[in-house]
Short mmCIF file of N, CA and C in Angstrom, two decimals:
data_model
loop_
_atom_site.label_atom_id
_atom_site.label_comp_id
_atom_site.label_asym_id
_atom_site.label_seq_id
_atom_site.Cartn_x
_atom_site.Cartn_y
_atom_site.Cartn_z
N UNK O 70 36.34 18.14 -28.71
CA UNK O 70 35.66 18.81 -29.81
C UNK O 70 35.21 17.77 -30.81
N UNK O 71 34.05 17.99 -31.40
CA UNK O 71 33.30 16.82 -31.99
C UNK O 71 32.96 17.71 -33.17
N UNK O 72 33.50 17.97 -34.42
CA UNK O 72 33.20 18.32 -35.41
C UNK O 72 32.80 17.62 -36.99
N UNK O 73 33.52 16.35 -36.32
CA UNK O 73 33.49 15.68 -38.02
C UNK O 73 32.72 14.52 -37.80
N UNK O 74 32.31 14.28 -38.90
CA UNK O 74 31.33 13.23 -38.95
C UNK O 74 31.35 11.39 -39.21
N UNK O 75 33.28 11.80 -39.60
CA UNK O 75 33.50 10.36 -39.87
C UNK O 75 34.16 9.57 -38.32
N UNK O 76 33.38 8.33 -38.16
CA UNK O 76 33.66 7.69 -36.58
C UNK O 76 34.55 6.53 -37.01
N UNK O 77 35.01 5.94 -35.67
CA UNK O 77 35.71 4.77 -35.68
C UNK O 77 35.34 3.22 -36.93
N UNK O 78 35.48 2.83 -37.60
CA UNK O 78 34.62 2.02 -38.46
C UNK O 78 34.00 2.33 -39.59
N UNK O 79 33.96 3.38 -39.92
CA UNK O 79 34.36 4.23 -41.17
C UNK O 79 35.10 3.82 -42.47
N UNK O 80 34.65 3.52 -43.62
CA UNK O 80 35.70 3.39 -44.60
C UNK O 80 36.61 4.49 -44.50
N UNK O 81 37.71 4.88 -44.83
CA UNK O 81 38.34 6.40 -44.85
C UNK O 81 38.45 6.76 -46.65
N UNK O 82 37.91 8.34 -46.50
CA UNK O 82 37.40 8.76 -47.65
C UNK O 82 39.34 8.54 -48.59
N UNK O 83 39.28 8.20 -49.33
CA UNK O 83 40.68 8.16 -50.25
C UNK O 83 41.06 9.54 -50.56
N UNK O 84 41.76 9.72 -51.21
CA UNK O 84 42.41 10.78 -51.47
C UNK O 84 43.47 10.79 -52.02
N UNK O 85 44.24 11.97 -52.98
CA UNK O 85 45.59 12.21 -53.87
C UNK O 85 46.10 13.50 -53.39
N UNK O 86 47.73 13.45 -52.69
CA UNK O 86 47.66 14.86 -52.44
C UNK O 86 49.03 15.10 -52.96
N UNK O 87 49.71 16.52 -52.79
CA UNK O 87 50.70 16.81 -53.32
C UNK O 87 51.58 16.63 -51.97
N UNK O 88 53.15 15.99 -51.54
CA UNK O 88 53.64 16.34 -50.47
C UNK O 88 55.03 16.92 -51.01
N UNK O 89 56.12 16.97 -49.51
CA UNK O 89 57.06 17.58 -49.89
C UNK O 89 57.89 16.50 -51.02
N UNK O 90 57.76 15.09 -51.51
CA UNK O 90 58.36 14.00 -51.47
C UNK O 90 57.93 13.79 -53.08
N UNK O 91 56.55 14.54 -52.99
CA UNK O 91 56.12 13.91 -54.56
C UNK O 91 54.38 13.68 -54.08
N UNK O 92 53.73 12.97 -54.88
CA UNK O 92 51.99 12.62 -54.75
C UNK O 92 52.03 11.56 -54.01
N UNK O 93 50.93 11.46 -52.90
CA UNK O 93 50.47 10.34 -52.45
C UNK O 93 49.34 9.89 -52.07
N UNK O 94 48.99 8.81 -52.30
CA UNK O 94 47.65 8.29 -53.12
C UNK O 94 47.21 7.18 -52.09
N UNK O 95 46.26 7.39 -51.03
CA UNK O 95 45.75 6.93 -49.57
C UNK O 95 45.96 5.37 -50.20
N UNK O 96 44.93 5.10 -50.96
CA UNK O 96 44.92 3.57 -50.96
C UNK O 96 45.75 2.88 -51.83
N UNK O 97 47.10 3.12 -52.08
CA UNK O 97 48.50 2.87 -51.96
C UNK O 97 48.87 2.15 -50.95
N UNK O 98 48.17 2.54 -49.79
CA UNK O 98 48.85 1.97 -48.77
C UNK O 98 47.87 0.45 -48.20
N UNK O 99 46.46 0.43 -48.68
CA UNK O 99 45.99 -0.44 -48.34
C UNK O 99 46.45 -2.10 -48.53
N UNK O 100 46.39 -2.71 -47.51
CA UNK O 100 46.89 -4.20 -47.47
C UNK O 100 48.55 -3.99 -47.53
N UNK O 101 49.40 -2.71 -47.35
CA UNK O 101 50.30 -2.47 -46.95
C UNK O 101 50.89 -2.57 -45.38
N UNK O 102 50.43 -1.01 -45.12
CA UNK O 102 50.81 -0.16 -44.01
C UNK O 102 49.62 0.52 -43.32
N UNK O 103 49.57 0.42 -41.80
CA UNK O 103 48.55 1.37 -41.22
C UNK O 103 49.17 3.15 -41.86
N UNK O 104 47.94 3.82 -41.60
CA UNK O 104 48.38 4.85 -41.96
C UNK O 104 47.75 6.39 -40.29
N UNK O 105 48.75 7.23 -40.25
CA UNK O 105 48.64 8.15 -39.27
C UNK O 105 48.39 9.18 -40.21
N UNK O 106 47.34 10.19 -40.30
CA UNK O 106 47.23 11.48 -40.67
C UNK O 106 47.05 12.41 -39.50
N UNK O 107 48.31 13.37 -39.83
CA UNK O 107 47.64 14.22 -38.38
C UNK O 107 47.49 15.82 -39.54
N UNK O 108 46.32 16.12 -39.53
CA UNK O 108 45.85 17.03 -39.98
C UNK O 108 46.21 18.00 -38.44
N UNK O 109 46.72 19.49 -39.25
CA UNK O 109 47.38 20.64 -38.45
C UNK O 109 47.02 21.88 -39.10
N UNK O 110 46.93 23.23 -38.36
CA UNK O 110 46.17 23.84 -38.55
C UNK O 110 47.20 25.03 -39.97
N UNK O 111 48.69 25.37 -39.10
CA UNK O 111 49.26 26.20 -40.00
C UNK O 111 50.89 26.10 -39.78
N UNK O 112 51.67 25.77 -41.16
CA UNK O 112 52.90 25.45 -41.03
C UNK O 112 53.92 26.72 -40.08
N UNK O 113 54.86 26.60 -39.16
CA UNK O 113 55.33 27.61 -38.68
C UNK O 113 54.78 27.89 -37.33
N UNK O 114 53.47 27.10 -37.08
CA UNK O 114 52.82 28.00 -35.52
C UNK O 114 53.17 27.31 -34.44
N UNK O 115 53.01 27.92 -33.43
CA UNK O 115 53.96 27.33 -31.96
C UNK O 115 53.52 25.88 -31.59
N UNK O 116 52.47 26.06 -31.69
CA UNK O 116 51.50 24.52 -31.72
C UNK O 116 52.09 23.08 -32.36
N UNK O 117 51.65 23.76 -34.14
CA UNK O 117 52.41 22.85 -34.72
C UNK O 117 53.91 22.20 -34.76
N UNK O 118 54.23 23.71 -34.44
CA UNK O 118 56.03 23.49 -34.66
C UNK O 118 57.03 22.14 -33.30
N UNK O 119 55.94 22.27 -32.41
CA UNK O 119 56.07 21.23 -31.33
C UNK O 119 55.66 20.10 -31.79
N UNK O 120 54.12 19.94 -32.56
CA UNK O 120 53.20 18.52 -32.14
C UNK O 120 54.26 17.26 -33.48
N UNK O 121 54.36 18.09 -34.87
CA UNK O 121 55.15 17.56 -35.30
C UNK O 121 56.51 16.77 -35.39
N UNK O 122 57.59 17.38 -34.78
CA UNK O 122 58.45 16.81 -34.34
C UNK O 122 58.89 15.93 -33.06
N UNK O 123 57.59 16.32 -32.29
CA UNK O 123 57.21 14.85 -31.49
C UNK O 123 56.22 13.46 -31.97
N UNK O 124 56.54 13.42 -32.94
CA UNK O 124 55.55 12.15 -34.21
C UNK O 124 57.45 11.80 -34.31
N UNK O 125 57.85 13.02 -34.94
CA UNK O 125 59.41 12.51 -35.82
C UNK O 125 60.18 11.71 -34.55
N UNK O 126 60.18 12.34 -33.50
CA UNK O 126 60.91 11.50 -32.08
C UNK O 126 60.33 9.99 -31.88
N UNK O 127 58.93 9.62 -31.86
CA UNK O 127 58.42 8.71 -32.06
C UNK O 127 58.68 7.48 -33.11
N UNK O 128 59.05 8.06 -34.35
CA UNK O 128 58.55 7.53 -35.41
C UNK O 128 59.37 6.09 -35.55
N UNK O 129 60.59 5.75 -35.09
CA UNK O 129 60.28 4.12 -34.49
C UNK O 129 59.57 3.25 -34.36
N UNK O 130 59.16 4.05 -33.04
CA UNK O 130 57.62 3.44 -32.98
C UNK O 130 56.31 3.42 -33.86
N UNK O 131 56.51 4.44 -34.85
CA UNK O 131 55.40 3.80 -35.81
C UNK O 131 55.63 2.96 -36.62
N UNK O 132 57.36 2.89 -37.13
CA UNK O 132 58.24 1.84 -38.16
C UNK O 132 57.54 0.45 -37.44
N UNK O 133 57.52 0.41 -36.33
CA UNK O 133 57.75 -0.68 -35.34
C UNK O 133 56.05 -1.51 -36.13
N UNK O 134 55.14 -0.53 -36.14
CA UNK O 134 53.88 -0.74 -35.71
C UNK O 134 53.67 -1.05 -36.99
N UNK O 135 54.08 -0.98 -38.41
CA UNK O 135 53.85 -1.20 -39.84
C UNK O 135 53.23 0.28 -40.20
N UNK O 136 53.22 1.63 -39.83
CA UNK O 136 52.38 2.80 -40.09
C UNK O 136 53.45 3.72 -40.62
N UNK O 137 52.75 4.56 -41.30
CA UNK O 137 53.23 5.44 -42.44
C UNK O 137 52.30 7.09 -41.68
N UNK O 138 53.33 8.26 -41.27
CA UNK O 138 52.47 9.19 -40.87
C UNK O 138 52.68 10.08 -42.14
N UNK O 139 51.60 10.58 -41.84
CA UNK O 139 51.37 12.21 -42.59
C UNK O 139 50.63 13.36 -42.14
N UNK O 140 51.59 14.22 -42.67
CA UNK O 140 51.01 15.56 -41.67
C UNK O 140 50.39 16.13 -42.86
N UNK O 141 48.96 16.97 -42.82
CA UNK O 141 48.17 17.70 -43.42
C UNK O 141 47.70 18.85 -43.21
N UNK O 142 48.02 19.60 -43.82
CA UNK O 142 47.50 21.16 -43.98
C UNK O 142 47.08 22.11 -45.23
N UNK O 143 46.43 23.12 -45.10
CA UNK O 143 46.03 23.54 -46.23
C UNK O 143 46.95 24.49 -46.89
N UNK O 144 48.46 24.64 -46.04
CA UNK O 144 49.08 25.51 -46.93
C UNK O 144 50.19 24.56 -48.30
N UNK O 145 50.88 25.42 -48.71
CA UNK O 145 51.19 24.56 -49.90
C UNK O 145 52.21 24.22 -49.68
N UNK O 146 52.87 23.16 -51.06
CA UNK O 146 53.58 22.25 -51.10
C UNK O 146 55.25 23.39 -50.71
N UNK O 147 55.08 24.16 -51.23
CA UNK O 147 56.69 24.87 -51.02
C UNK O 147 56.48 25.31 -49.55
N UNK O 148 55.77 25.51 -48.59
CA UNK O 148 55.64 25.87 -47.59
C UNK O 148 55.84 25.51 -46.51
N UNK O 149 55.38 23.47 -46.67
CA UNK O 149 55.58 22.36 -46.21
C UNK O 149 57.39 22.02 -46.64
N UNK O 150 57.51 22.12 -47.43
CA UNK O 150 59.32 22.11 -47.44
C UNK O 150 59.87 22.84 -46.72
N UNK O 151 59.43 23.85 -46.87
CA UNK O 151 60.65 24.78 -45.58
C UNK O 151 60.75 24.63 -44.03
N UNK O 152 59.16 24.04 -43.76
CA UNK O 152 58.55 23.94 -42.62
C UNK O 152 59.16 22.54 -42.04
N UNK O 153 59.02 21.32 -42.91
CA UNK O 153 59.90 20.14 -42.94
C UNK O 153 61.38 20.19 -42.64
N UNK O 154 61.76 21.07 -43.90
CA UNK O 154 63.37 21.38 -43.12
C UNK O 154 63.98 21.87 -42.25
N UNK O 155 63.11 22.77 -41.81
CA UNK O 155 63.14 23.31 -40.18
C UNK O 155 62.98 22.33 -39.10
N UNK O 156 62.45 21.27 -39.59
CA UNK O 156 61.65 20.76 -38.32
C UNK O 156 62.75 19.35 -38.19
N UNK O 157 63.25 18.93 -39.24
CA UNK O 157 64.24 17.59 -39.54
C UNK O 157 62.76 16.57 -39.80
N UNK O 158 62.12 16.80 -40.49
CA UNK O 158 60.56 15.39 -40.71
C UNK O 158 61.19 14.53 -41.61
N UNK O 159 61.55 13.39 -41.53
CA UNK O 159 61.45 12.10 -42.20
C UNK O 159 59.73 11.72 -42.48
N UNK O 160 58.92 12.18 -42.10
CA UNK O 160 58.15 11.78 -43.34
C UNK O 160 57.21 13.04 -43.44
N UNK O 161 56.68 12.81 -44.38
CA UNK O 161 55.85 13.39 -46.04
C UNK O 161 54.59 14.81 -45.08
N UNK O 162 54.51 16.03 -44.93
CA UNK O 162 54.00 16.68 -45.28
C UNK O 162 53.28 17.13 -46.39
N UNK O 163 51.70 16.95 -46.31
CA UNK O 163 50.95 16.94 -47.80
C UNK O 163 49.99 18.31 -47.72
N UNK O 164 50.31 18.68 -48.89
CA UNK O 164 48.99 20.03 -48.90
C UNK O 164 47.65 19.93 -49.72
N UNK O 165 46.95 20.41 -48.67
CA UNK O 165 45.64 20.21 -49.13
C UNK O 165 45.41 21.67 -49.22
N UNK O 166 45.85 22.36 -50.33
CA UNK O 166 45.37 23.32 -50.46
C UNK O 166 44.12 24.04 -51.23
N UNK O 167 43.28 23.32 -51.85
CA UNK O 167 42.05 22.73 -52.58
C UNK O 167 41.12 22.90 -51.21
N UNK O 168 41.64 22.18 -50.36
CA UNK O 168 40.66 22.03 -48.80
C UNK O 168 39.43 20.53 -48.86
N UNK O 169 39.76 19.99 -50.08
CA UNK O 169 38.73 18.77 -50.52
C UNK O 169 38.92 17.87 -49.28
N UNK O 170 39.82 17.26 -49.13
CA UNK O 170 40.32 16.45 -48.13
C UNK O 170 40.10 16.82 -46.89
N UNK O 171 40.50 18.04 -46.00
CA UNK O 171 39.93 19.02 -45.03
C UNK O 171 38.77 18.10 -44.70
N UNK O 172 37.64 18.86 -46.07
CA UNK O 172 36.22 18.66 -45.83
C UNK O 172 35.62 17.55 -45.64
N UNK O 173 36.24 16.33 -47.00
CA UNK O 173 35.54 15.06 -46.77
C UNK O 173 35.94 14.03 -44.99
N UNK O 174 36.91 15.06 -44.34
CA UNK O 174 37.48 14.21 -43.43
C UNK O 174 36.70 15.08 -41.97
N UNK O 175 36.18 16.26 -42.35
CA UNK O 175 35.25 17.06 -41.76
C UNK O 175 35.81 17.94 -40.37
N UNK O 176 37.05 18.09 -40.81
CA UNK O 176 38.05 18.98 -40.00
C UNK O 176 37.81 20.54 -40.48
N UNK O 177 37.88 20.97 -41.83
CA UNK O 177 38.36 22.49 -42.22
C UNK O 177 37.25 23.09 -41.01
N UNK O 178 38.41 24.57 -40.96
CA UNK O 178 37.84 25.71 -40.04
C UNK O 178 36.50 26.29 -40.81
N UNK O 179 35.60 27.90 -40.57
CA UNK O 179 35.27 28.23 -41.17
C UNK O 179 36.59 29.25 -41.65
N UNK O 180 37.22 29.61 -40.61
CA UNK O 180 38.57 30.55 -41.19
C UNK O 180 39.41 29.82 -42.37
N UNK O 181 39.15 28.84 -42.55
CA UNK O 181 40.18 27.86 -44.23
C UNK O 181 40.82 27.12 -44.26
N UNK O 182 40.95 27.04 -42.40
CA UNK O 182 42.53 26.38 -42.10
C UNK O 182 41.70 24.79 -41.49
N UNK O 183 42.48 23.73 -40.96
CA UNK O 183 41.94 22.96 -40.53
C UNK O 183 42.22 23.00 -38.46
N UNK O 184 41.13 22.18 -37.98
CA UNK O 184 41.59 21.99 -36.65
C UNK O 184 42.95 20.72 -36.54
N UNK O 185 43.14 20.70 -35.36
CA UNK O 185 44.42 20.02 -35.20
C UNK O 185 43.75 18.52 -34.82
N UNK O 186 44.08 17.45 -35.93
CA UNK O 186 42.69 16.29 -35.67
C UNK O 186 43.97 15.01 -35.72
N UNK O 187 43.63 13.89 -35.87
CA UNK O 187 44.66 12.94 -35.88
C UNK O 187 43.64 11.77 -36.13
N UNK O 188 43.27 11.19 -37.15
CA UNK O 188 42.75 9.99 -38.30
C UNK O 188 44.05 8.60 -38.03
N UNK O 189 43.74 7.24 -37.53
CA UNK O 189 44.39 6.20 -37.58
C UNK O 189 43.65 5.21 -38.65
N UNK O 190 44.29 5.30 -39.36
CA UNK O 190 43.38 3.78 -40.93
C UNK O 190 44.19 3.11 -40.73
N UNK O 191 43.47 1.74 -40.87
CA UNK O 191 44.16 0.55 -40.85
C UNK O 191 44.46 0.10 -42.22
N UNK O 192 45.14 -1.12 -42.40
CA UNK O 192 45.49 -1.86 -43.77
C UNK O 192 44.08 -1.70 -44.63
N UNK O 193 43.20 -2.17 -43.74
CA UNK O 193 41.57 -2.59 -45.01
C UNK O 193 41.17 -0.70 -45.34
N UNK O 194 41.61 0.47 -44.65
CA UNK O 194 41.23 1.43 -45.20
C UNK O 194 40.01 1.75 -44.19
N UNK O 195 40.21 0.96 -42.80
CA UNK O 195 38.89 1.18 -42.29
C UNK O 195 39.91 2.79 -40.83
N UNK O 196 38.99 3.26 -40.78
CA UNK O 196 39.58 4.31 -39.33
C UNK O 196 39.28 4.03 -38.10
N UNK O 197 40.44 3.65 -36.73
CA UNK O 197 40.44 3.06 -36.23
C UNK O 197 40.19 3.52 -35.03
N UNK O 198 40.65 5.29 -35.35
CA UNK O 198 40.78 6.40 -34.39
C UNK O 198 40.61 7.80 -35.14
N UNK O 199 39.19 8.63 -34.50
CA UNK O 199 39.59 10.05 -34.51
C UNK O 199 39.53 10.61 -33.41
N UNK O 200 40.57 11.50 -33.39
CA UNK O 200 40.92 13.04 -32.07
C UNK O 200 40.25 13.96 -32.92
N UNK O 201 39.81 15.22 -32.52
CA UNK O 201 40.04 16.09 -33.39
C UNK O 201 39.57 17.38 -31.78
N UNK O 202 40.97 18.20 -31.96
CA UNK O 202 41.17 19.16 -30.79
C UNK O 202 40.70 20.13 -31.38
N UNK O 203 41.15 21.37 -30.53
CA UNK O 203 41.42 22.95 -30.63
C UNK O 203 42.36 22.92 -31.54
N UNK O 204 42.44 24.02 -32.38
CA UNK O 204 44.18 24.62 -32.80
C UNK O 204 45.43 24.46 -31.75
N UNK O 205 45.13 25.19 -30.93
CA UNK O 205 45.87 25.34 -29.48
C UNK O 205 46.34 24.12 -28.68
N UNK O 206 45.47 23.07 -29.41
CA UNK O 206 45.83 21.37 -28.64
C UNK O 206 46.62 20.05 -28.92
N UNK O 207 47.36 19.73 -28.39
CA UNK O 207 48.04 18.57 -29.31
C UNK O 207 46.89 17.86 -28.76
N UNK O 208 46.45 16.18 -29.93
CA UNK O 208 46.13 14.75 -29.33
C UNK O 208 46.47 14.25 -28.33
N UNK O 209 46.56 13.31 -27.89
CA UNK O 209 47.07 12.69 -26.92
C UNK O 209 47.74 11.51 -28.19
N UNK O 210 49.39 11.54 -28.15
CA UNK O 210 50.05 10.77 -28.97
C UNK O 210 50.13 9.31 -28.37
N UNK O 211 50.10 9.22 -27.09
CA UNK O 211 50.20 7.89 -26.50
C UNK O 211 48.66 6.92 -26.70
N UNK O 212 47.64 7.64 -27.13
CA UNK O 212 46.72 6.69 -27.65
C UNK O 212 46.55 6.67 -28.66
N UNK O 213 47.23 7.32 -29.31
CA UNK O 213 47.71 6.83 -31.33
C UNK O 213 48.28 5.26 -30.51
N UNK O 214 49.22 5.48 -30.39
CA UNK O 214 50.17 4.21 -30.51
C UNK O 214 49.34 3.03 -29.75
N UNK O 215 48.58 3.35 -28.90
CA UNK O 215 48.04 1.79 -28.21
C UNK O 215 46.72 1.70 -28.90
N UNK O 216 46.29 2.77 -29.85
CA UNK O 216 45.32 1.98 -30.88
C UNK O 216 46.12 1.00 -31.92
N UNK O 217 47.14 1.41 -32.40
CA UNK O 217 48.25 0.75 -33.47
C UNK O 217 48.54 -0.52 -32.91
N UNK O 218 48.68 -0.78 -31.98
CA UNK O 218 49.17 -1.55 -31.33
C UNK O 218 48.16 -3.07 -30.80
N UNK O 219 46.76 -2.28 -31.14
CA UNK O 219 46.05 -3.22 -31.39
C UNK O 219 45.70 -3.92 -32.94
N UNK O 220 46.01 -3.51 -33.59
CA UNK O 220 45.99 -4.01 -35.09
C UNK O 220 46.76 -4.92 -35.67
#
């Protein structure tokens, strides 16, 4: 599925969002940490409730790689807490409930929600990788990591 408009080589649009953890502010991380966004469609759904906690099983391997993930959706910040604590996430669920972010990253549905997409930025803020599936689809997580792995 080919919906969004931003490609590999891309500055990645910045952004401020609210997570379960507190605010976090994209280019924070630049000349830091690669960064993983996996934009998801709705906290609680069978889909998500899988694709997420196979990032958290992983996430070694992103420690490993210098990357920082985040999961994105348009429901809100108390929603993403419960959904987090259900799930055991060590890292940051952010709500985009505004949908700004959604859009500039060119995921949101017309239904409000976003598709299930997965954005890799590197240190300079450039994007290294987009997926962007069905609702119904996980990424393929094993070519997150061997894009990371080139950086």
């Amino acid at each position: 599925m080919d919906s969004t408009t931003l490609k590999v080589g891309d500055q990645a649009p910045d952004w401020t969002l609210t997570g379960t953890e507190g605010d976090v502010h994209l280019a924070s991380f630049q000349g830091q940490k690669n960064v993983v966004l996996l934009f998801y469609p709705l906290d609680f759904s069978p889909v998500c409730s899988l694709q997420l906690p196979s990032y958290q099983a992983r996430k070694p391997e992103f420690d490993q790689r210098d990357t920082e993930i985040f999961g994105i959706s348009t429901d809100s910040k108390w929603s993403h807490k419960a959904f987090s604590e259900q799930l055991g996430l060590e890292y940051q669920l952010l709500s985009d409930y505004q949908r700004h972010v959604s859009e500039a990253y060119g995921v949101l549905r017309p239904e409000g929600f976003t598709n299930r997409a997965v954005f890799v930025i590197d240190k300079a803020g450039i994007i290294r990788h987009v997926s962007v599936t069905n609702p119904g689809q996980q990424p393929d997580q094993n070519e997150v990591i061997r894009v990371l792995e080139t950086l």
